[in-house]
Amino acid sequence: MSDQEVDSGDGIVTGTTMDDKYFDKYDMTHKKRGVAYIFNNENFMDLPTRLGSSKDAEDFKSALKDLGFHENDINVCTDVTAKEMLAVLNDFNEEDSHIKDQEVNSLFRIAAATTMDTVNVNGSTCAQFDLPTEEDLMKCFEKYDMTHEKRGVAYIFNVKNFSDPRLETRHGSSKDTKHFKKALENLGFHEDDINVFTDFTAKEMLGTLEDLGQIDPKINIDCFVCAILSHGKGNDIIRGYEGEVELDELLSCLRPDRCPSLTGIPKLIFIEACRGSKIDDGVERKDAEEEESERKPPKIPIMADMLVFHSSSDKYPSVIHKRKGSWFMQTLSKVLVKYGTEYEIMKLLTAVCKRVGSLELRKLDNLEYDSCKQMPQIMSTLLKRLKFEPRN
């Protein structure tokens, strides 16, 4: 099986039309708020003690209580082995029917990081950590300034053809590009600020993003948008007309130390490319029958202010139609056109996830992809809320 996009061909796509229901909320009115597992691994056989971990577990447990979790539904598992953690979660899965009877709203499964993933800060260092005040917390809900002179600059890399004869032409990619460009214009982007690069090599894509570092530091824009439409493969490798490049290498060009002009400016990255060849066959929802009846300045981290929206989850392919375009880019464009200035970005992208996730490919001529599902993935380091306010 290849890592190329799944060509839906004449296969039947099941799923409802795009409408307001894709902005649904999770039902949080069940009998119980939820069940929580906190794995607090503070001590290890051959690693330093994670001092402060018990404090984290205690405070997080208190936070869950404030959210409405009952004391008896919060399970703290201390210093458990990897095998024991797996067994605990497996045991929970076996109790699924019991959980359903209790009607819980949500499940928190929190696994503590090992000391290799944590920087310990104690009294012997000069580093300080002050608990946030109420004023500090309120600042966490600030919005990005979307009232600059220009809405933004957009780069669209539309790689439809490839020098490698083993890679199929991405029929439908040009339609994706056309519709996404229209969606950006609908959000207030000027046509001259939307740059479409067709059939660039991997080296040319990298060079184009590296050149962003030369942009005038006083650039007056709301945001930067980059869409990459191409073939891809595992480990987030992006293919160009010729050659391939790691997505991380492309994104590193947008870091404040390499592109000062975009410091503090939200950078929205949309990737329409496969991330592997595993098939998502989907699973039957336990509540399917119920649903059917209801249907009737300061320093910032180098990777801050960035949002990456993948067309599929890691190691899974994406679906594209030769004439109609891809599930992901077509849905994204339609959502941005219809609701782009009405809701904040995370709400918009969640709706895209729900819509694409509802689709199913019926491809009887290729049973390997029959009943294939696709699940987009949002990865965000945005520091503020982002909404494309309407422009006059």
Short mmCIF file of C-alpha atoms in Angstrom, two decimals, residues 116-342:
data_model
loop_
_atom_site.label_atom_id
_atom_site.label_comp_id
_atom_site.label_asym_id
_atom_site.label_seq_id
_atom_site.Cartn_x
_atom_site.Cartn_y
_atom_site.Cartn_z
CA MET A 116 13.15 12.89 30.84
CA ASP A 117 10.27 15.04 29.61
CA THR A 118 10.30 17.44 32.55
CA VAL A 119 12.61 20.23 33.64
CA ASN A 120 12.76 20.13 37.43
CA VAL A 121 12.84 23.53 39.11
CA ASN A 122 13.73 23.51 42.79
CA GLY A 123 15.12 25.80 45.43
CA SER A 124 18.69 25.19 44.35
CA THR A 125 18.23 27.06 41.09
CA CYS A 126 17.64 30.72 40.33
CA ALA A 127 14.50 29.90 38.38
CA GLN A 128 11.21 30.97 39.92
CA PHE A 129 7.66 29.80 39.37
CA ASP A 130 4.84 31.89 40.79
CA LEU A 131 1.29 30.59 40.82
CA PRO A 132 -0.90 32.64 38.47
CA THR A 133 -3.12 35.32 39.94
CA GLU A 134 -6.68 35.88 38.75
CA GLU A 135 -5.42 38.79 36.66
CA ASP A 136 -2.78 36.53 35.08
CA LEU A 137 -5.43 33.96 34.17
CA MET A 138 -7.69 36.57 32.56
CA LYS A 139 -4.83 37.57 30.26
CA CYS A 140 -4.82 34.00 28.94
CA PHE A 141 -8.12 34.75 27.16
CA GLU A 142 -6.90 37.67 25.10
CA LYS A 143 -7.65 37.87 21.40
CA TYR A 144 -5.20 38.38 18.55
CA ASP A 145 -5.39 41.87 17.06
CA MET A 146 -7.19 41.39 13.75
CA THR A 147 -7.49 45.08 12.87
CA HIS A 148 -4.17 45.67 11.07
CA GLU A 149 -3.85 47.40 7.73
CA LYS A 150 -3.96 44.08 5.90
CA ARG A 151 -5.72 40.83 6.74
CA GLY A 152 -2.57 38.90 5.99
CA VAL A 153 -0.25 37.18 3.56
CA ALA A 154 -1.03 33.69 2.25
CA TYR A 155 1.13 31.09 0.54
CA ILE A 156 -0.50 28.15 -1.24
CA PHE A 157 1.83 25.39 -2.46
CA ASN A 158 -0.21 23.45 -5.01
CA VAL A 159 1.86 20.42 -5.98
CA LYS A 160 -0.19 18.53 -8.52
CA ASN A 161 2.48 16.88 -10.68
CA PHE A 162 5.63 14.98 -9.77
CA SER A 163 8.83 14.05 -11.56
CA ASP A 164 8.75 10.59 -10.00
CA PRO A 165 6.56 8.43 -12.29
CA ARG A 166 5.57 6.31 -9.28
CA LEU A 167 3.69 9.28 -7.79
CA GLU A 168 0.25 9.84 -9.28
CA THR A 169 -0.92 13.21 -10.50
CA ARG A 170 -3.07 14.88 -7.82
CA HIS A 171 -6.15 15.53 -9.93
CA GLY A 172 -8.49 17.79 -7.99
CA SER A 173 -5.70 19.77 -6.31
CA SER A 174 -6.19 22.81 -8.56
CA LYS A 175 -9.86 22.89 -7.59
CA ASP A 176 -8.86 22.80 -3.92
CA THR A 177 -6.51 25.71 -4.56
CA LYS A 178 -9.17 27.74 -6.34
CA HIS A 179 -11.76 27.24 -3.60
CA PHE A 180 -9.32 27.89 -0.76
CA LYS A 181 -8.15 31.11 -2.43
CA LYS A 182 -11.78 32.21 -2.68
CA ALA A 183 -12.27 31.38 1.00
CA LEU A 184 -9.28 33.54 1.95
CA GLU A 185 -10.63 36.44 -0.09
CA ASN A 186 -13.91 36.00 1.75
CA LEU A 187 -11.97 36.39 5.03
CA GLY A 188 -10.57 39.72 3.84
CA PHE A 189 -7.32 38.76 2.13
CA HIS A 190 -6.42 40.89 -0.88
CA GLU A 191 -5.89 38.93 -4.09
CA ASP A 192 -2.36 40.34 -4.41
CA ASP A 193 -1.49 38.96 -0.98
CA ILE A 194 -2.43 35.39 -1.88
CA ASN A 195 0.57 33.71 -3.51
CA VAL A 196 0.01 30.41 -5.34
CA PHE A 197 3.13 28.33 -6.06
CA THR A 198 2.47 25.48 -8.47
CA ASP A 199 4.50 22.28 -8.69
CA PHE A 200 7.39 23.56 -6.58
CA THR A 201 10.19 21.19 -5.68
CA ALA A 202 10.85 20.46 -2.01
CA LYS A 203 13.92 22.70 -2.22
CA GLU A 204 11.88 25.54 -3.73
CA MET A 205 9.21 25.27 -1.02
CA LEU A 206 11.86 25.46 1.68
CA GLY A 207 13.59 28.37 -0.01
CA THR A 208 10.33 30.30 -0.39
CA LEU A 209 9.58 30.01 3.32
CA GLU A 210 13.18 30.85 4.25
CA ASP A 211 12.83 34.08 2.24
CA LEU A 212 10.06 35.17 4.61
CA GLY A 213 12.82 36.12 7.01
CA GLN A 214 13.64 39.03 4.70
CA ILE A 215 10.16 40.58 4.93
CA ASP A 216 9.95 44.10 6.33
CA PRO A 217 9.78 43.76 10.15
CA LYS A 218 7.15 46.52 10.17
CA ILE A 219 4.75 44.48 8.05
CA ASN A 220 1.21 45.42 9.12
CA ILE A 221 -0.83 42.20 8.86
CA ASP A 222 -3.26 40.23 11.01
CA CYS A 223 -1.89 36.78 10.22
CA PHE A 224 0.09 34.51 7.92
CA VAL A 225 -1.53 31.54 6.18
CA CYS A 226 0.24 28.69 4.44
CA ALA A 227 -1.47 25.77 2.70
CA ILE A 228 0.53 22.82 1.41
CA LEU A 229 -1.32 20.52 -1.01
CA SER A 230 0.81 17.57 -2.03
CA HIS A 231 1.63 13.93 -1.51
CA GLY A 232 3.11 13.04 1.86
CA LYS A 233 4.17 10.04 3.88
CA GLY A 234 4.91 8.93 7.43
CA ASN A 235 6.87 11.10 9.88
CA ASP A 236 5.28 14.19 8.30
CA ILE A 237 7.36 14.12 5.12
CA ILE A 238 6.10 16.46 2.39
CA ARG A 239 6.85 15.67 -1.25
CA GLY A 240 7.62 18.36 -3.80
CA TYR A 241 7.51 18.07 -7.59
CA GLU A 242 10.98 16.72 -6.97
CA GLY A 243 12.43 15.66 -3.65
CA GLU A 244 10.92 15.67 -0.18
CA VAL A 245 11.25 17.69 3.03
CA GLU A 246 10.24 17.29 6.66
CA LEU A 247 7.30 19.44 7.72
CA ASP A 248 9.23 20.49 10.83
CA GLU A 249 11.97 21.92 8.61
CA LEU A 250 9.41 23.98 6.70
CA LEU A 251 7.74 25.23 9.89
CA SER A 252 11.06 26.15 11.47
CA CYS A 253 11.35 28.92 8.86
CA LEU A 254 8.48 30.70 10.63
CA ARG A 255 10.11 30.81 14.06
CA PRO A 256 10.68 34.30 15.54
CA ASP A 257 14.45 33.81 15.51
CA ARG A 258 14.38 33.11 11.76
CA CYS A 259 11.43 35.31 10.74
CA PRO A 260 11.28 38.28 13.15
CA SER A 261 8.57 40.03 11.12
CA LEU A 262 6.04 37.32 12.07
CA THR A 263 6.79 37.40 15.80
CA GLY A 264 3.54 37.45 17.75
CA ILE A 265 1.51 37.10 14.55
CA PRO A 266 -0.69 33.98 14.24
CA LYS A 267 0.53 31.54 11.61
CA LEU A 268 -2.11 29.15 10.27
CA ILE A 269 -0.80 26.11 8.42
CA PHE A 270 -3.09 23.79 6.48
CA ILE A 271 -1.68 20.48 5.21
CA GLU A 272 -3.52 18.39 2.61
CA ALA A 273 -1.25 15.36 2.37
CA CYS A 274 -1.17 11.76 3.50
CA ARG A 275 0.65 10.94 6.73
CA GLY A 276 0.86 7.18 6.21
CA SER A 277 -1.05 4.27 4.73
CA LYS A 278 -2.96 2.77 7.66
CA ILE A 279 -6.67 2.46 6.96
CA ASP A 280 -9.21 3.96 9.35
CA ASP A 281 -12.19 1.61 9.06
CA GLY A 282 -14.07 3.45 11.78
CA VAL A 283 -15.94 1.83 14.66
CA GLU A 284 -19.64 1.55 15.26
CA ARG A 285 -20.83 4.06 17.81
CA LYS A 286 -22.56 2.63 20.84
CA ASP A 287 -25.08 5.46 20.81
CA ALA A 288 -25.95 5.07 17.12
CA GLU A 289 -29.54 4.03 17.78
CA GLU A 290 -30.10 6.85 20.23
CA GLU A 291 -28.71 9.36 17.76
CA GLU A 292 -30.92 8.01 15.00
CA SER A 293 -34.03 8.52 17.11
CA GLU A 294 -32.95 12.04 18.02
CA ARG A 295 -32.15 13.01 14.45
CA LYS A 296 -35.72 13.45 13.79
CA PRO A 297 7.57 42.11 23.66
CA PRO A 298 8.48 39.79 26.23
CA LYS A 299 10.09 36.54 25.19
CA ILE A 300 7.88 33.94 23.66
CA PRO A 301 8.56 30.26 22.89
CA ILE A 302 10.13 29.79 19.45
CA MET A 303 7.18 27.72 18.22
CA ALA A 304 4.47 30.01 19.63
CA ASP A 305 1.57 31.53 17.68
CA MET A 306 1.31 28.67 15.20
CA LEU A 307 -1.56 26.43 14.22
CA VAL A 308 -1.07 23.38 11.99
CA PHE A 309 -4.18 21.69 10.62
CA HIS A 310 -3.50 18.29 9.04
CA SER A 311 -5.98 16.71 6.64
CA SER A 312 -5.55 13.35 8.38
CA SER A 313 -4.25 11.85 11.60
CA ASP A 314 -0.67 10.63 11.88
CA LYS A 315 0.06 7.50 9.77
CA TYR A 316 -3.26 7.70 7.88
CA PRO A 317 -4.04 8.76 4.29
CA SER A 318 -6.30 11.50 2.92
CA VAL A 319 -9.02 11.23 0.29
CA ILE A 320 -9.16 13.28 -2.90
CA HIS A 321 -11.56 13.22 -5.89
CA LYS A 322 -10.19 13.91 -9.37
CA ARG A 323 -12.91 16.43 -10.23
CA LYS A 324 -14.37 17.53 -6.90
CA GLY A 325 -11.15 17.96 -4.92
CA SER A 326 -10.22 16.64 -1.47
CA TRP A 327 -12.56 16.06 1.45
CA PHE A 328 -10.40 18.23 3.70
CA MET A 329 -9.72 21.30 1.56
CA GLN A 330 -13.24 21.44 0.12
CA THR A 331 -14.80 21.27 3.59
CA LEU A 332 -12.31 23.80 4.99
CA SER A 333 -13.02 26.24 2.17
CA LYS A 334 -16.79 25.93 2.54
CA VAL A 335 -16.65 26.44 6.30
CA LEU A 336 -14.45 29.52 5.93
CA VAL A 337 -16.66 31.00 3.24
CA LYS A 338 -19.92 30.47 5.14
CA TYR A 339 -18.84 30.95 8.75
CA GLY A 340 -15.30 32.39 8.59
CA THR A 341 -16.14 35.79 10.10
CA GLU A 342 -18.80 34.45 12.45
#
